[in-house]
mmCIF file with all atom_site columns, C-alpha atoms in Angstrom:
data_model
loop_
_atom_site.group_PDB
_atom_site.id
_atom_site.type_symbol
_atom_site.label_atom_id
_atom_site.label_alt_id
_atom_site.label_comp_id
_atom_site.label_asym_id
_atom_site.label_entity_id
_atom_site.label_seq_id
_atom_site.pdbx_PDB_ins_code
_atom_site.Cartn_x
_atom_site.Cartn_y
_atom_site.Cartn_z
_atom_site.occupancy
_atom_site.B_iso_or_equiv
_atom_site.pdbx_formal_charge
_atom_site.auth_seq_id
_atom_site.auth_comp_id
_atom_site.auth_asym_id
_atom_site.auth_atom_id
_atom_site.pdbx_PDB_model_num
ATOM 1  C CA . MET A 1 1  ? 95.164 45.102 -29.380 1.00 0.00 ? 1  MET A CA 1
ATOM 2  C CA . SER A 1 2  ? 96.572 46.747 -32.420 1.00 0.00 ? 2  SER A CA 1
ATOM 3  C CA . THR A 1 3  ? 94.642 48.982 -34.761 1.00 0.00 ? 3  THR A CA 1
ATOM 4  C CA . VAL A 1 4  ? 94.360 46.324 -37.467 1.00 0.00 ? 4  VAL A CA 1
ATOM 5  C CA . PHE A 1 5  ? 92.639 43.907 -35.098 1.00 0.00 ? 5  PHE A CA 1
ATOM 6  C CA . LEU A 1 6  ? 90.234 46.580 -33.889 1.00 0.00 ? 6  LEU A CA 1
ATOM 7  C CA . ILE A 1 7  ? 89.335 47.681 -37.411 1.00 0.00 ? 7  ILE A CA 1
ATOM 8  C CA . SER A 1 8  ? 88.786 44.105 -38.574 1.00 0.00 ? 8  SER A CA 1
ATOM 9  C CA . LEU A 1 9  ? 86.616 43.348 -35.539 1.00 0.00 ? 9  LEU A CA 1
ATOM 10 C CA . ALA A 1 10 ? 84.585 46.511 -36.108 1.00 0.00 ? 10 ALA A CA 1
ATOM 11 C CA . VAL A 1 11 ? 83.963 45.673 -39.773 1.00 0.00 ? 11 VAL A CA 1
ATOM 12 C CA . MET A 1 12 ? 82.993 42.096 -38.939 1.00 0.00 ? 12 MET A CA 1
ATOM 13 C CA . ALA A 1 13 ? 80.713 43.279 -36.125 1.00 0.00 ? 13 ALA A CA 1
ATOM 14 C CA . LEU A 1 14 ? 78.954 45.613 -38.571 1.00 0.00 ? 14 LEU A CA 1
ATOM 15 C CA . ALA A 1 15 ? 78.607 42.758 -41.069 1.00 0.00 ? 15 ALA A CA 1
ATOM 16 C CA . LEU A 1 16 ? 77.251 40.548 -38.289 1.00 0.00 ? 16 LEU A CA 1
ATOM 17 C CA . CYS A 1 17 ? 74.606 43.142 -37.398 1.00 0.00 ? 17 CYS A CA 1
ATOM 18 C CA . LEU A 1 18 ? 73.522 43.527 -41.016 1.00 0.00 ? 18 LEU A CA 1
ATOM 19 C CA . THR A 1 19 ? 73.352 39.761 -41.443 1.00 0.00 ? 19 THR A CA 1
ATOM 20 C CA . PHE A 1 20 ? 71.279 39.498 -38.270 1.00 0.00 ? 20 PHE A CA 1
ATOM 21 C CA . ILE A 1 21 ? 68.792 41.964 -39.759 1.00 0.00 ? 21 ILE A CA 1
ATOM 22 C CA . ARG A 1 22 ? 68.598 39.925 -42.977 1.00 0.00 ? 22 ARG A CA 1
ATOM 23 C CA . LEU A 1 23 ? 68.093 36.780 -40.901 1.00 0.00 ? 23 LEU A CA 1
ATOM 24 C CA . PHE A 1 24 ? 64.940 38.191 -39.318 1.00 0.00 ? 24 PHE A CA 1
ATOM 25 C CA . ARG A 1 25 ? 63.518 40.178 -42.234 1.00 0.00 ? 25 ARG A CA 1
ATOM 26 C CA . GLY A 1 26 ? 63.686 37.380 -44.773 1.00 0.00 ? 26 GLY A CA 1
ATOM 27 C CA . PRO A 1 27 ? 61.800 37.677 -47.134 1.00 0.00 ? 27 PRO A CA 1
ATOM 28 C CA . SER A 1 28 ? 61.855 33.912 -47.773 1.00 0.00 ? 28 SER A CA 1
ATOM 29 C CA . LEU A 1 29 ? 63.157 30.829 -45.990 1.00 0.00 ? 29 LEU A CA 1
ATOM 30 C CA . PRO A 1 30 ? 66.070 30.250 -48.410 1.00 0.00 ? 30 PRO A CA 1
ATOM 31 C CA . ASP A 1 31 ? 67.186 33.862 -47.808 1.00 0.00 ? 31 ASP A CA 1
ATOM 32 C CA . ARG A 1 32 ? 67.163 33.206 -44.096 1.00 0.00 ? 32 ARG A CA 1
ATOM 33 C CA . VAL A 1 33 ? 69.179 30.009 -44.517 1.00 0.00 ? 33 VAL A CA 1
ATOM 34 C CA . VAL A 1 34 ? 71.838 31.848 -46.515 1.00 0.00 ? 34 VAL A CA 1
ATOM 35 C CA . ALA A 1 35 ? 71.899 34.598 -43.880 1.00 0.00 ? 35 ALA A CA 1
ATOM 36 C CA . MET A 1 36 ? 72.345 31.996 -41.154 1.00 0.00 ? 36 MET A CA 1
ATOM 37 C CA . GLU A 1 37 ? 75.293 30.458 -43.009 1.00 0.00 ? 37 GLU A CA 1
ATOM 38 C CA . LEU A 1 38 ? 76.846 33.910 -43.456 1.00 0.00 ? 38 LEU A CA 1
ATOM 39 C CA . PHE A 1 39 ? 76.233 34.654 -39.774 1.00 0.00 ? 39 PHE A CA 1
ATOM 40 C CA . SER A 1 40 ? 78.162 31.562 -38.707 1.00 0.00 ? 40 SER A CA 1
ATOM 41 C CA . SER A 1 41 ? 80.979 32.323 -41.173 1.00 0.00 ? 41 SER A CA 1
ATOM 42 C CA . ILE A 1 42 ? 81.381 35.862 -39.847 1.00 0.00 ? 42 ILE A CA 1
ATOM 43 C CA . LEU A 1 43 ? 81.291 34.520 -36.297 1.00 0.00 ? 43 LEU A CA 1
ATOM 44 C CA . VAL A 1 44 ? 84.117 32.105 -37.164 1.00 0.00 ? 44 VAL A CA 1
ATOM 45 C CA . GLY A 1 45 ? 86.102 35.065 -38.525 1.00 0.00 ? 45 GLY A CA 1
ATOM 46 C CA . ILE A 1 46 ? 85.556 37.068 -35.349 1.00 0.00 ? 46 ILE A CA 1
ATOM 47 C CA . ILE A 1 47 ? 86.623 34.149 -33.172 1.00 0.00 ? 47 ILE A CA 1
ATOM 48 C CA . GLY A 1 48 ? 89.707 33.677 -35.368 1.00 0.00 ? 48 GLY A CA 1
ATOM 49 C CA . VAL A 1 49 ? 90.728 37.329 -35.059 1.00 0.00 ? 49 VAL A CA 1
ATOM 50 C CA . VAL A 1 50 ? 90.256 37.229 -31.287 1.00 0.00 ? 50 VAL A CA 1
ATOM 51 C CA . ALA A 1 51 ? 92.307 34.002 -31.124 1.00 0.00 ? 51 ALA A CA 1
ATOM 52 C CA . ILE A 1 52 ? 95.150 35.596 -33.057 1.00 0.00 ? 52 ILE A CA 1
ATOM 53 C CA . ALA A 1 53 ? 95.023 38.821 -31.064 1.00 0.00 ? 53 ALA A CA 1
ATOM 54 C CA . SER A 1 54 ? 94.975 37.102 -27.674 1.00 0.00 ? 54 SER A CA 1
ATOM 55 C CA . ASP A 1 55 ? 97.293 34.141 -28.498 1.00 0.00 ? 55 ASP A CA 1
ATOM 56 C CA . VAL A 1 56 ? 94.753 31.623 -27.207 1.00 0.00 ? 56 VAL A CA 1
ATOM 57 C CA . ALA A 1 57 ? 94.902 28.579 -29.465 1.00 0.00 ? 57 ALA A CA 1
ATOM 58 C CA . LEU A 1 58 ? 91.868 26.987 -27.819 1.00 0.00 ? 58 LEU A CA 1
ATOM 59 C CA . LEU A 1 59 ? 89.637 29.559 -29.529 1.00 0.00 ? 59 LEU A CA 1
ATOM 60 C CA . LEU A 1 60 ? 90.538 28.044 -32.891 1.00 0.00 ? 60 LEU A CA 1
ATOM 61 C CA . ASP A 1 61 ? 88.908 24.803 -31.763 1.00 0.00 ? 61 ASP A CA 1
ATOM 62 C CA . VAL A 1 62 ? 85.806 26.790 -30.879 1.00 0.00 ? 62 VAL A CA 1
ATOM 63 C CA . ALA A 1 63 ? 85.851 28.378 -34.345 1.00 0.00 ? 63 ALA A CA 1
ATOM 64 C CA . ILE A 1 64 ? 86.024 24.934 -35.970 1.00 0.00 ? 64 ILE A CA 1
ATOM 65 C CA . VAL A 1 65 ? 83.042 23.717 -33.934 1.00 0.00 ? 65 VAL A CA 1
ATOM 66 C CA . VAL A 1 66 ? 81.000 26.820 -34.841 1.00 0.00 ? 66 VAL A CA 1
ATOM 67 C CA . ALA A 1 67 ? 81.836 26.333 -38.524 1.00 0.00 ? 67 ALA A CA 1
ATOM 68 C CA . LEU A 1 68 ? 80.779 22.676 -38.401 1.00 0.00 ? 68 LEU A CA 1
ATOM 69 C CA . MET A 1 69 ? 77.529 23.524 -36.597 1.00 0.00 ? 69 MET A CA 1
ATOM 70 C CA . GLY A 1 70 ? 76.695 26.193 -39.174 1.00 0.00 ? 70 GLY A CA 1
ATOM 71 C CA . PHE A 1 71 ? 77.421 23.791 -42.007 1.00 0.00 ? 71 PHE A CA 1
ATOM 72 C CA . MET A 1 72 ? 75.292 21.037 -40.493 1.00 0.00 ? 72 MET A CA 1
ATOM 73 C CA . ALA A 1 73 ? 72.403 23.456 -39.919 1.00 0.00 ? 73 ALA A CA 1
ATOM 74 C CA . THR A 1 74 ? 72.554 24.546 -43.553 1.00 0.00 ? 74 THR A CA 1
ATOM 75 C CA . ILE A 1 75 ? 72.559 20.937 -44.724 1.00 0.00 ? 75 ILE A CA 1
ATOM 76 C CA . GLY A 1 76 ? 69.584 20.223 -42.466 1.00 0.00 ? 76 GLY A CA 1
ATOM 77 C CA . PHE A 1 77 ? 67.579 23.130 -43.881 1.00 0.00 ? 77 PHE A CA 1
ATOM 78 C CA . ALA A 1 78 ? 68.471 22.140 -47.434 1.00 0.00 ? 78 ALA A CA 1
ATOM 79 C CA . ARG A 1 79 ? 67.282 18.595 -46.808 1.00 0.00 ? 79 ARG A CA 1
ATOM 80 C CA . PHE A 1 80 ? 64.101 19.946 -45.206 1.00 0.00 ? 80 PHE A CA 1
ATOM 81 C CA . LEU A 1 81 ? 63.362 22.085 -48.266 1.00 0.00 ? 81 LEU A CA 1
ATOM 82 C CA . GLU A 1 82 ? 64.253 19.243 -50.619 1.00 0.00 ? 82 GLU A CA 1
ATOM 83 C CA . ARG A 1 83 ? 61.707 16.951 -49.002 1.00 0.00 ? 83 ARG A CA 1
ATOM 84 C CA . GLY A 1 84 ? 58.895 19.462 -49.547 1.00 0.00 ? 84 GLY A CA 1
ATOM 85 C CA . GLY A 1 85 ? 59.015 21.674 -46.484 1.00 0.00 ? 85 GLY A CA 1
ATOM 86 C CA . PRO A 1 86 ? 57.081 24.944 -46.518 1.00 0.00 ? 86 PRO A CA 1
ATOM 87 C CA . ARG A 1 87 ? 58.455 27.658 -48.759 1.00 0.00 ? 87 ARG A CA 1
ATOM 88 C CA . ASP A 1 88 ? 57.817 31.379 -48.433 1.00 0.00 ? 88 ASP A CA 1
ATOM 89 C CA . ASP A 1 89 ? 58.052 32.120 -52.159 1.00 0.00 ? 89 ASP A CA 1
#
């Protein structure tokens, strides 16, 4: 892999680790939901970079599925909070 791919993967891996920390530390449920959405977006970016670097087009389908799953999870949490679910305010 070229240097650009390695640098971009390293930066996204660092961002993924920091987002993972925010996902567990909170402090509230909406913060965790936003961190989960960011986690899935960064994961889609990593899969995209690996797909470009390795010339495997099938990985782009995987990235689309991960993006859709992250979006649906965010919509589910938003609906849960809208209907009066517990809030950690």
